[in-house]
CSV table of C-alpha atoms and ligand atoms in Angstrom, one decimal:
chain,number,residue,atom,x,y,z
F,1,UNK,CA,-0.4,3.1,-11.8
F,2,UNK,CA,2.1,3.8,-9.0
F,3,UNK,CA,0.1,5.3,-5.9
F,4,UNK,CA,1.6,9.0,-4.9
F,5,UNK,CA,2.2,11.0,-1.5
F,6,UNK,CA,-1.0,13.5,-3.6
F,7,UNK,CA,-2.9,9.9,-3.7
F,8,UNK,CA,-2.3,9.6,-0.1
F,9,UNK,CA,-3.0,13.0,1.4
F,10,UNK,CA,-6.3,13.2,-1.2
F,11,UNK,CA,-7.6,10.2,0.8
F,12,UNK,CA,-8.2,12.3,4.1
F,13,UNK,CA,-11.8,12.2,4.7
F,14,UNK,CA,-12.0,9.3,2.3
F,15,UNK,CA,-12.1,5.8,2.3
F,16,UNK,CA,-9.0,4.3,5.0
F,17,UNK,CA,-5.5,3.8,3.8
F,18,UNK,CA,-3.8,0.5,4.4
F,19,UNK,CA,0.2,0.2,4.8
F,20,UNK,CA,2.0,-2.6,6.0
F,21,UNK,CA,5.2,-3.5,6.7
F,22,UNK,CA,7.5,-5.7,4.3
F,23,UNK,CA,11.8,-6.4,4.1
F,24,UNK,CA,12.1,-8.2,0.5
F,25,UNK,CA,11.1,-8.8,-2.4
F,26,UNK,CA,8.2,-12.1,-2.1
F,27,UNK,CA,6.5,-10.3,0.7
F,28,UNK,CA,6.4,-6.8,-0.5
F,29,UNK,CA,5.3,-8.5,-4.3
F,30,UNK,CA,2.5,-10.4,-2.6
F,31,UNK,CA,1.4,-6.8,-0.2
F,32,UNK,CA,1.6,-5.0,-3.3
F,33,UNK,CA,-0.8,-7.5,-5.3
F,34,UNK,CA,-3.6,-7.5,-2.9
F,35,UNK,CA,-3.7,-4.0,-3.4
F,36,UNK,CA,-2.7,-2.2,-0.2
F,37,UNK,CA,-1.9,1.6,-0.5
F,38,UNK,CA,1.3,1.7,1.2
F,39,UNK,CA,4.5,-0.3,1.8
F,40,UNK,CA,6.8,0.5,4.7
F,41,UNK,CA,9.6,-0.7,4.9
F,42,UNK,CA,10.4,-0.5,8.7
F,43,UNK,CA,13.7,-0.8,11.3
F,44,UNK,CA,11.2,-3.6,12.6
F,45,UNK,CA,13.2,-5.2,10.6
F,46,UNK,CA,15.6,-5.8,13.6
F,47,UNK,CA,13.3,-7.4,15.5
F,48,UNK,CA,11.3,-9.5,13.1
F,49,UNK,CA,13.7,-10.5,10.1
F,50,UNK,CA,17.1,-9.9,11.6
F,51,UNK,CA,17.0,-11.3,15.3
F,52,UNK,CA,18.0,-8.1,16.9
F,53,UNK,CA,16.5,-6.7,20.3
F,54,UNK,CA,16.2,-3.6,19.4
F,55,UNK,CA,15.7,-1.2,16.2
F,56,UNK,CA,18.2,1.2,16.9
F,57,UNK,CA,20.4,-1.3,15.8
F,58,UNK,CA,20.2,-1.6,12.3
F,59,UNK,CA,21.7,1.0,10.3
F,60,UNK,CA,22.4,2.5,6.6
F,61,UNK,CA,23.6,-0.5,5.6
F,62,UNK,CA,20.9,-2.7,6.5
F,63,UNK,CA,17.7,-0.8,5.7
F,64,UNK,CA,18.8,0.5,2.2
F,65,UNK,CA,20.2,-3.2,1.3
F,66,UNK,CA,16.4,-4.7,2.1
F,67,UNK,CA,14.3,-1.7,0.3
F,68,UNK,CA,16.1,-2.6,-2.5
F,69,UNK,CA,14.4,-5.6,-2.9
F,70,UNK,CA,11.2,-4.0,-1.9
F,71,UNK,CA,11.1,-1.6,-4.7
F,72,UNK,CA,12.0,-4.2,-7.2
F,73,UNK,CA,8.8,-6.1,-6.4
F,74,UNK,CA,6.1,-3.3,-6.6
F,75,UNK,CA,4.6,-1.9,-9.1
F,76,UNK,CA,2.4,0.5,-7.1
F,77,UNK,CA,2.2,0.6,-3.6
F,78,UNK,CA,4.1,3.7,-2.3
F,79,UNK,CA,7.4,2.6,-0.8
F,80,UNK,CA,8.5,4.2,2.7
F,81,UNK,CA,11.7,4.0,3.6
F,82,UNK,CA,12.0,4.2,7.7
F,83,UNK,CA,15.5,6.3,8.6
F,84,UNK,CA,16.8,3.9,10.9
F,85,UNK,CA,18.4,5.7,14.3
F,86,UNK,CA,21.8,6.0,13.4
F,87,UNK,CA,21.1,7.8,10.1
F,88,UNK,CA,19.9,11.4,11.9
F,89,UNK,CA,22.1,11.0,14.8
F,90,UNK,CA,25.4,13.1,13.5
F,91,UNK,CA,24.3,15.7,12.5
F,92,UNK,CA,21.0,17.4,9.6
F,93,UNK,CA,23.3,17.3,6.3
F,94,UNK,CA,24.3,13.7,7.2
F,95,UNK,CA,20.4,12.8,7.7
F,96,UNK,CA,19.4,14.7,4.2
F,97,UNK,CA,21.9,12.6,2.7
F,98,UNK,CA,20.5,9.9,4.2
F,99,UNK,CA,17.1,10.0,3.2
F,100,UNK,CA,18.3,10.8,-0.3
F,101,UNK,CA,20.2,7.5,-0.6
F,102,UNK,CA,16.0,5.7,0.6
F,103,UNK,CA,15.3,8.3,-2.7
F,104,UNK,CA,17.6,7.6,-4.8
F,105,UNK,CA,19.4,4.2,-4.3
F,106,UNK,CA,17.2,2.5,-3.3
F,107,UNK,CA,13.8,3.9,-4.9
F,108,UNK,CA,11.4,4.8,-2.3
F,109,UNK,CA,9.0,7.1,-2.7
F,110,UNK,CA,9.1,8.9,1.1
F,111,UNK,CA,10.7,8.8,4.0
F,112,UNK,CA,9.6,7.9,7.7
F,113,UNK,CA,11.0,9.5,10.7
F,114,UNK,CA,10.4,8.9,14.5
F,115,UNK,CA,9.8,12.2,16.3
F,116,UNK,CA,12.9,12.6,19.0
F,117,UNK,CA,14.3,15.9,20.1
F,118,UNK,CA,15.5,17.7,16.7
F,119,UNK,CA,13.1,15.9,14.5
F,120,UNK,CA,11.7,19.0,13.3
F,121,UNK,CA,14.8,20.8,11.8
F,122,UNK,CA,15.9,17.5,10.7
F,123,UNK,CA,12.1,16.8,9.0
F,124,UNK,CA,12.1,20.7,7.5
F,125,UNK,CA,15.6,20.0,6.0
F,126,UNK,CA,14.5,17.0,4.5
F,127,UNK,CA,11.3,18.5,3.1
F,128,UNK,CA,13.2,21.2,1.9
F,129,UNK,CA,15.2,18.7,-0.3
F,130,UNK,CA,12.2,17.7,-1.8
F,131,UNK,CA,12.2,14.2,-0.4
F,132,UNK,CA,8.3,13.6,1.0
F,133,UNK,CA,8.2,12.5,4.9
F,134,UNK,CA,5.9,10.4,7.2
F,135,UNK,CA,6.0,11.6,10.8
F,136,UNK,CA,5.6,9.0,13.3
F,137,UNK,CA,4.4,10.3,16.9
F,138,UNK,CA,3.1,8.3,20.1
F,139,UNK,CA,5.6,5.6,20.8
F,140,UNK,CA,8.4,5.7,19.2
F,141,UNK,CA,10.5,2.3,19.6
F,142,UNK,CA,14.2,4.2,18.7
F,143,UNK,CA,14.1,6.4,21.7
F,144,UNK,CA,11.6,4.4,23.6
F,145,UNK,CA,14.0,4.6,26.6
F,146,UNK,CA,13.2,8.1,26.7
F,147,UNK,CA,9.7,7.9,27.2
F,148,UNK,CA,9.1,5.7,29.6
F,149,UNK,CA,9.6,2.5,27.3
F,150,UNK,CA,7.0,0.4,25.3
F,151,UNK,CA,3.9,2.0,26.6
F,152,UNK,CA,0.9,3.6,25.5
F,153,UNK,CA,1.7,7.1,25.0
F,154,UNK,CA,-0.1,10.4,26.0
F,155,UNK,CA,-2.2,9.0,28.4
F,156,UNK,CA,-2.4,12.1,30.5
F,157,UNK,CA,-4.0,15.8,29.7
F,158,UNK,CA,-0.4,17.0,29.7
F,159,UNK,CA,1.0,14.1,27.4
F,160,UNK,CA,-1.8,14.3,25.3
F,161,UNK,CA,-1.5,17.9,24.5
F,162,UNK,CA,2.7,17.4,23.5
F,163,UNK,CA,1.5,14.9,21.0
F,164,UNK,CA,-1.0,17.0,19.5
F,165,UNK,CA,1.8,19.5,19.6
F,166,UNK,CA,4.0,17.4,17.8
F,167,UNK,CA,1.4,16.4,15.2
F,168,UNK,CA,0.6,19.9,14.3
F,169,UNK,CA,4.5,21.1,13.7
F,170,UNK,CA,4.9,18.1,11.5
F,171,UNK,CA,2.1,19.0,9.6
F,172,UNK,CA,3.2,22.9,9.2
F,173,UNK,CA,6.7,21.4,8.2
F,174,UNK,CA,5.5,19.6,5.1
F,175,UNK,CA,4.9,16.2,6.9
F,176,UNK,CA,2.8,14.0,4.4
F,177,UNK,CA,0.8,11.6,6.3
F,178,UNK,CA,2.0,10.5,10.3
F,179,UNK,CA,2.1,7.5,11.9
F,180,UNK,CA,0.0,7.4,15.6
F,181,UNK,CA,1.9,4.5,17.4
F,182,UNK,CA,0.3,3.3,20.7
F,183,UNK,CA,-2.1,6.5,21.8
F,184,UNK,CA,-5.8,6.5,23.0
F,185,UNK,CA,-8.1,5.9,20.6
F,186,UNK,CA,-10.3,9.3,21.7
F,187,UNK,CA,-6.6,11.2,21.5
F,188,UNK,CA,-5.8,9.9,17.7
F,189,UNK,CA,-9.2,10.6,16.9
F,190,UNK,CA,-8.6,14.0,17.9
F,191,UNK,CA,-5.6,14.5,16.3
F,192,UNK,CA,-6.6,13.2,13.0
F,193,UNK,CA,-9.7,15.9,13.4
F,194,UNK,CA,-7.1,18.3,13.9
F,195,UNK,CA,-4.9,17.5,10.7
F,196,UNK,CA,-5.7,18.3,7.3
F,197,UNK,CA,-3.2,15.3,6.7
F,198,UNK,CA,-3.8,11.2,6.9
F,199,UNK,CA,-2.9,9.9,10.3
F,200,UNK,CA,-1.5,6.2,10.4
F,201,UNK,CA,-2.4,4.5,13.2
F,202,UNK,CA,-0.8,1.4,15.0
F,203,UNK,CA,-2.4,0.6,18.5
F,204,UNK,CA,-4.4,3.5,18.1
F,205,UNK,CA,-7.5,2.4,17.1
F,206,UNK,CA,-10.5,2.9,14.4
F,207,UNK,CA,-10.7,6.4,14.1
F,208,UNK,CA,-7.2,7.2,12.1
F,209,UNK,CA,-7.4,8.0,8.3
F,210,UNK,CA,-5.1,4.5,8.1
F,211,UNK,CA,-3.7,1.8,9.8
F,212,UNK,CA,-0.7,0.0,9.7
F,213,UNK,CA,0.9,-3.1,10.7
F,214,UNK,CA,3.9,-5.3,10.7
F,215,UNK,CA,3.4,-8.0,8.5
F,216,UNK,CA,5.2,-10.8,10.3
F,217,UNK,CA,3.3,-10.0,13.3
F,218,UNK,CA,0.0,-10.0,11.3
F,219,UNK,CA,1.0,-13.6,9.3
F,220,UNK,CA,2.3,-15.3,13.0
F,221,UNK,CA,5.7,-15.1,11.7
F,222,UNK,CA,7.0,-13.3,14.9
F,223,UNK,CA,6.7,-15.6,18.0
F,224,UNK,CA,9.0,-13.9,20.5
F,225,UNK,CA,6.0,-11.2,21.5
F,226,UNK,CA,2.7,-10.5,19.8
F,227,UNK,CA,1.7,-6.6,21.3
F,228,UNK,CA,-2.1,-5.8,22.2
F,229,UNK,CA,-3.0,-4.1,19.2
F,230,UNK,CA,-1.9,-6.5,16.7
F,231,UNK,CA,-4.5,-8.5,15.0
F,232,UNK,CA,-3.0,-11.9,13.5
F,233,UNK,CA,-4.7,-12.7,10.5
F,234,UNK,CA,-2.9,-16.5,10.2
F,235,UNK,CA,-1.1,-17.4,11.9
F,236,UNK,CA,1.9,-19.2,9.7
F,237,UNK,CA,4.9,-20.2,12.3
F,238,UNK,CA,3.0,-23.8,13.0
F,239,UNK,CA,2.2,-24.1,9.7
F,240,UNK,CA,5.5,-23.6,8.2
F,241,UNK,CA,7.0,-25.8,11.1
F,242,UNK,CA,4.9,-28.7,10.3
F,243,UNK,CA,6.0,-28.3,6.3
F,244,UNK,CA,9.4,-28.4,7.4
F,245,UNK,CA,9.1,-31.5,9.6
F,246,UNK,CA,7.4,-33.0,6.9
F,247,UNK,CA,10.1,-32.7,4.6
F,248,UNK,CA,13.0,-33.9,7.2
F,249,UNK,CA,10.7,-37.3,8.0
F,250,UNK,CA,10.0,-37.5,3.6
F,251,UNK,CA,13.9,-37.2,3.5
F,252,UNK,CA,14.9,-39.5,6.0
F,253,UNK,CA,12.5,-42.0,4.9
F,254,UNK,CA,13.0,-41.9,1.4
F,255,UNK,CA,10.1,-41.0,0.0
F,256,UNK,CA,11.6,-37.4,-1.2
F,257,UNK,CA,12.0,-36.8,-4.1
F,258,UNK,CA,9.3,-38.9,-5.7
F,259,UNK,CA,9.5,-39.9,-9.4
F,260,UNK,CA,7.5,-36.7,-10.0
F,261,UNK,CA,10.6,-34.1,-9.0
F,262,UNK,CA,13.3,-36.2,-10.1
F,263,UNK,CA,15.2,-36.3,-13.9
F,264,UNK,CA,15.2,-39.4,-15.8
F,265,UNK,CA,18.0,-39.9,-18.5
F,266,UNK,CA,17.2,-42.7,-21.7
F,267,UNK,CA,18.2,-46.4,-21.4
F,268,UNK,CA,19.8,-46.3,-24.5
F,269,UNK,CA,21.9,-43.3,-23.3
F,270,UNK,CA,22.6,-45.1,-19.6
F,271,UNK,CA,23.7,-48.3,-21.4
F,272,UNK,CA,26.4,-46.2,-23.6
F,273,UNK,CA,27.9,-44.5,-20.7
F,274,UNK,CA,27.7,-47.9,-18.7
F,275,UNK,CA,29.8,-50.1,-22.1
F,276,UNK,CA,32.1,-47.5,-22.1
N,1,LIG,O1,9.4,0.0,11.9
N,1,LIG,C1,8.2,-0.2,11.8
N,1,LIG,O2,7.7,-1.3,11.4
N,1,LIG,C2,7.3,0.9,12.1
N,1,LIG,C3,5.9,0.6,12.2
N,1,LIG,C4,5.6,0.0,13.5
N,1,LIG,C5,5.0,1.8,12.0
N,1,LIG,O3,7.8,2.0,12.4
């Protein structure tokens, strides 16, 4: 049975949630399999899938084209659709729409937005429209410029208390769950005190209701830059470049394909096409 934002916000105080990341359709059918509660698919998908330097630049386009092939592969994970920069930049009607198309074209489940400075009317509008959303607080790649770039966030009494800030309003406007990206571990553990709803954490240590990663950096599919908090649980890139090698010395030295992957055709049959 499909997992639900109720599922989700019922495991506070329970056992952890797991989310990962995933862009198409083998990956997200494989996350979904081993069971884990949560599939986002993220604007990582710049940086890990689509070669970009930076998530602000993949759009509508992009993001609703790969969570497509997400949702065709699970059958119950809950599917998170992250709104990619552009899509709440002109103005909250356009952003509504936006997370509507994650809803409705491409059949996610929630939403995911990064806090920057109108995220709350944008995040009450888009509760409003009955479309669930994920907060994400702490360090928030899309505006990173803004706060100082990629660096653990709320670090200081002051900085510290704006995140709790932030994690609060989400929560009073209808948030579901929010993501804790890059913070203390003693600060997301008092903010997930504070919330009667699941915090998320990335690079913010043991004490969040959940955790998530991104699975390329968790499989060493990534190579350009593995951050502290990521754990890599294989690490595939060597692996997949030895298969590969493999195959170009088989096929340069003739010995792919084998008599086992190739078609055979009867004698009878080659000597009729040969006579004629
Ligand atoms: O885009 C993404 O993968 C994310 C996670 C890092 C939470 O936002």
């Amino acid at each position: 049975m499909k997992i639900t934002v109720q599922d989700v916000r019922s495991l506070k105080g329970g056992r952890k949630i797991t989310m990962l990341t995933a862009y198409d359709y083998p990956m997200a059918s494989l996350v979904d399999k081993a069971g884990i509660d949560m599939i986002l698919v993220g604007d990582s998908l710049a940086n890990v899938v689509l070669g970009l330097d930076s998530t602000t630049k993949v759009g509508m386009t992009e993001m609703l084209h790969h969570a497509k092939a997400v949702t065709r592969a699970v059958k119950k994970a809950l599917v998170v659709g992250d709104m990619p920069y552009d899509s709440y930049q002109v103005n909250t009607e356009e952003s509504v729409k936006n997370a509507k198309s994650f809803i409705d074209e491409a059949k996610c489940d929630a939403v995911k937005l990064e806090w920057f400075d109108k995220c709350p009317q944008v995040t009450k509008e888009i509760v409003k429209a009955g479309i669930p959303v994920m907060g994400h607080i702490g360090l928030t790649p899309q505006t990173a410029d803004k706060i100082g770039g990629f660096k653990v966030q709320g670090k200081d009494a002051e900085a510290a208390k704006r995140l709790i800030e932030q994690a609060l309003e989400l929560e009073k406007l209808g948030c579901f769950a929010i993501v804790l990206e890059c913070v203390p571990e003693k600060l997301a553990e008092m903010i997930s005190q504070k919330l009667k709803i699941p915090t998320i954490g990335i690079g913010a240590g043991v004490n969040c209701d959940g955790q998530v990663l991104v699975i390329n950096d968790m499989l060493g599919l990534f190579e350009r830059y593995t951050p502290k908090f990521v754990k890599k649980y294989i690490d595939l890139s060597p692996m997949i470049l030895e298969a590969i090698k493999e195959y170009k010395n088989e096929v340069e030295g003739e010995k792919f394909p084998s008599e086992q992957h190739t078609f055979s055709i009867k004698e009878d049959e080659l000597k009729k096409l040969k006579d004629e």
